mmCIF file of C-alpha atoms in Angstrom:
data_model
loop_
_atom_site.group_PDB
_atom_site.id
_atom_site.type_symbol
_atom_site.label_atom_id
_atom_site.label_comp_id
_atom_site.label_asym_id
_atom_site.label_seq_id
_atom_site.Cartn_x
_atom_site.Cartn_y
_atom_site.Cartn_z
ATOM 1 C CA UNK A 1 -35.432 2.783 -18.455
ATOM 2 C CA UNK A 2 -31.814 2.838 -17.062
ATOM 3 C CA UNK A 3 -29.381 0.085 -18.450
ATOM 4 C CA UNK A 4 -27.087 -0.121 -15.562
ATOM 5 C CA UNK A 5 -23.842 -1.653 -16.531
ATOM 6 C CA UNK A 6 -21.321 -1.104 -14.163
ATOM 7 C CA UNK A 7 -21.596 0.336 -11.058
ATOM 8 C CA UNK A 8 -18.982 1.406 -8.097
ATOM 9 C CA UNK A 9 -19.457 3.237 -4.440
ATOM 10 C CA UNK A 10 -17.463 6.496 -4.553
ATOM 11 C CA UNK A 11 -15.280 7.402 -1.355
ATOM 12 C CA UNK A 12 -13.673 10.863 -0.621
ATOM 13 C CA UNK A 13 -11.482 10.498 2.286
ATOM 14 C CA UNK A 14 -10.217 13.136 4.355
ATOM 15 C CA UNK A 15 -6.556 10.739 4.137
ATOM 16 C CA UNK A 16 -6.598 9.291 1.307
ATOM 17 C CA UNK A 17 -2.931 7.146 1.812
ATOM 18 C CA UNK A 18 -4.865 6.137 5.592
ATOM 19 C CA UNK A 19 -8.111 4.783 3.671
ATOM 20 C CA UNK A 20 -6.287 2.780 1.318
ATOM 21 C CA UNK A 21 -4.478 0.858 4.141
ATOM 22 C CA UNK A 22 -7.042 0.018 5.449
ATOM 23 C CA UNK A 23 -9.525 -1.434 2.676
ATOM 24 C CA UNK A 24 -6.861 -2.868 1.259
ATOM 25 C CA UNK A 25 -4.405 -4.300 4.252
ATOM 26 C CA UNK A 26 -6.135 -4.396 7.057
ATOM 27 C CA UNK A 27 -9.957 -5.230 5.133
ATOM 28 C CA UNK A 28 -8.064 -7.553 2.187
ATOM 29 C CA UNK A 29 -10.058 -5.801 -0.353
ATOM 30 C CA UNK A 30 -8.456 -6.915 -3.724
ATOM 31 C CA UNK A 31 -7.505 -4.651 -6.514
ATOM 32 C CA UNK A 32 -9.564 -4.136 -9.217
ATOM 33 C CA UNK A 33 -7.828 -1.007 -10.966
ATOM 34 C CA UNK A 34 -6.092 2.128 -10.074
ATOM 35 C CA UNK A 35 -5.173 5.194 -12.032
ATOM 36 C CA UNK A 36 -4.457 8.752 -11.090
ATOM 37 C CA UNK A 37 -0.736 9.192 -9.561
ATOM 38 C CA UNK A 38 0.236 10.739 -5.840
ATOM 39 C CA UNK A 39 -1.613 10.456 -2.838
ATOM 40 C CA UNK A 40 -4.844 11.612 -4.284
ATOM 41 C CA UNK A 41 -4.857 8.406 -6.902
ATOM 42 C CA UNK A 42 -7.335 6.138 -7.166
ATOM 43 C CA UNK A 43 -8.306 2.941 -6.669
ATOM 44 C CA UNK A 44 -11.152 0.729 -7.416
ATOM 45 C CA UNK A 45 -11.754 -2.751 -5.049
ATOM 46 C CA UNK A 46 -13.723 -5.477 -5.376
ATOM 47 C CA UNK A 47 -16.836 -5.735 -3.475
ATOM 48 C CA UNK A 48 -18.027 -9.293 -4.592
ATOM 49 C CA UNK A 49 -21.088 -7.501 -7.306
ATOM 50 C CA UNK A 50 -19.625 -3.906 -7.243
ATOM 51 C CA UNK A 51 -16.948 -1.715 -6.853
ATOM 52 C CA UNK A 52 -15.586 0.167 -4.157
ATOM 53 C CA UNK A 53 -13.737 3.027 -5.416
ATOM 54 C CA UNK A 54 -11.228 5.524 -3.171
ATOM 55 C CA UNK A 55 -10.262 8.519 -4.842
ATOM 56 C CA UNK A 56 -9.441 11.839 -4.317
ATOM 57 C CA UNK A 57 -10.070 14.100 -0.873
ATOM 58 C CA UNK A 58 -12.933 15.198 0.934
ATOM 59 C CA UNK A 59 -11.800 18.556 4.356
ATOM 60 C CA UNK A 60 -14.841 16.005 6.055
ATOM 61 C CA UNK A 61 -14.972 13.231 6.784
ATOM 62 C CA UNK A 62 -18.762 11.289 5.549
ATOM 63 C CA UNK A 63 -22.354 11.803 6.476
ATOM 64 C CA UNK A 64 -23.401 9.480 9.050
ATOM 65 C CA UNK A 65 -26.074 8.637 6.315
ATOM 66 C CA UNK A 66 -23.691 6.876 4.545
ATOM 67 C CA UNK A 67 -23.179 2.965 4.966
ATOM 68 C CA UNK A 68 -21.350 -0.132 3.860
ATOM 69 C CA UNK A 69 -23.029 -3.506 3.733
ATOM 70 C CA UNK A 70 -20.899 -6.012 2.964
ATOM 71 C CA UNK A 71 -21.699 -10.002 2.639
ATOM 72 C CA UNK A 72 -19.009 -11.920 3.647
ATOM 73 C CA UNK A 73 -19.358 -16.399 4.120
ATOM 74 C CA UNK A 74 -18.439 -16.533 7.510
ATOM 75 C CA UNK A 75 -18.522 -13.049 9.971
ATOM 76 C CA UNK A 76 -16.761 -15.052 12.499
ATOM 77 C CA UNK A 77 -14.096 -15.466 11.006
ATOM 78 C CA UNK A 78 -14.454 -12.303 9.669
ATOM 79 C CA UNK A 79 -14.765 -10.967 12.812
ATOM 80 C CA UNK A 80 -11.044 -13.050 14.037
ATOM 81 C CA UNK A 81 -9.110 -12.747 10.448
ATOM 82 C CA UNK A 82 -9.742 -8.607 11.558
ATOM 83 C CA UNK A 83 -9.283 -8.385 14.893
ATOM 84 C CA UNK A 84 -5.745 -10.078 14.762
ATOM 85 C CA UNK A 85 -5.390 -7.351 12.640
ATOM 86 C CA UNK A 86 -6.062 -3.970 15.329
ATOM 87 C CA UNK A 87 -8.817 -3.271 13.289
ATOM 88 C CA UNK A 88 -11.754 -2.031 15.517
ATOM 89 C CA UNK A 89 -14.697 -3.728 15.685
ATOM 90 C CA UNK A 90 -17.754 -1.364 17.085
ATOM 91 C CA UNK A 91 -19.941 -4.110 17.106
ATOM 92 C CA UNK A 92 -19.032 -8.318 17.008
ATOM 93 C CA UNK A 93 -21.539 -10.808 15.381
ATOM 94 C CA UNK A 94 -25.143 -10.655 16.404
ATOM 95 C CA UNK A 95 -27.804 -12.707 14.885
ATOM 96 C CA UNK A 96 -30.350 -10.099 14.059
ATOM 97 C CA UNK A 97 -34.478 -10.848 14.416
ATOM 98 C CA UNK A 98 -34.383 -10.790 10.648
ATOM 99 C CA UNK A 99 -32.180 -14.289 10.717
ATOM 100 C CA UNK A 100 -28.515 -12.395 9.380
ATOM 101 C CA UNK A 101 -25.882 -12.514 11.518
ATOM 102 C CA UNK A 102 -23.833 -8.552 10.942
ATOM 103 C CA UNK A 103 -21.335 -7.574 12.912
ATOM 104 C CA UNK A 104 -19.902 -3.592 12.625
ATOM 105 C CA UNK A 105 -16.803 -1.584 12.023
ATOM 106 C CA UNK A 106 -15.775 2.070 10.491
ATOM 107 C CA UNK A 107 -13.380 2.717 7.895
ATOM 108 C CA UNK A 108 -10.276 5.595 9.862
ATOM 109 C CA UNK A 109 -13.307 8.131 8.813
ATOM 110 C CA UNK A 110 -16.002 6.789 10.756
ATOM 111 C CA UNK A 111 -18.055 5.095 7.496
ATOM 112 C CA UNK A 112 -19.741 1.780 8.562
ATOM 113 C CA UNK A 113 -19.044 -0.843 7.498
ATOM 114 C CA UNK A 114 -22.085 -3.436 8.162
ATOM 115 C CA UNK A 115 -20.537 -7.445 7.705
ATOM 116 C CA UNK A 116 -23.266 -9.182 7.325
ATOM 117 C CA UNK A 117 -23.105 -13.602 6.759
ATOM 118 C CA UNK A 118 -26.495 -15.372 5.753
ATOM 119 C CA UNK A 119 -27.368 -18.478 7.079
ATOM 120 C CA UNK A 120 -28.124 -21.014 4.740
ATOM 121 C CA UNK A 121 -31.925 -21.175 5.371
ATOM 122 C CA UNK A 122 -32.591 -17.744 5.825
ATOM 123 C CA UNK A 123 -34.734 -16.686 2.779
ATOM 124 C CA UNK A 124 -32.370 -14.350 1.092
ATOM 125 C CA UNK A 125 -30.811 -17.305 0.024
ATOM 126 C CA UNK A 126 -33.606 -18.580 -1.560
ATOM 127 C CA UNK A 127 -37.011 -17.981 -3.543
ATOM 128 C CA UNK A 128 -40.014 -19.964 -2.466
ATOM 129 C CA UNK A 129 -41.484 -22.070 -4.973
ATOM 130 C CA UNK A 130 -38.134 -21.628 -7.692
#
């Protein structure tokens, strides 16, 4: 078995500065570390239990099969905050049939971001019998 000590999602944006402004300023993700110099330098953001690294440059946007799933405490508050910052929301918060409250948006390259609130009574919050 592979013993994973740490992990991160890597994004290679078409415009690194624009993506850093989006993730750092508009979404407000805190910076874990930065490395390198110049426009293609790397920035690693905290994502709760993981990390998001924005570094390098791609000639094409990522595949539409790539999505980021981020759990937030209050998706309605996140919706209001992001709208006030001018972030385009592709779908406002909706309670899904599976019980999660989801809101969708996209980064500057079109990578779909799902902001999720797990209600207090949802099974993801607890395990029966434990």
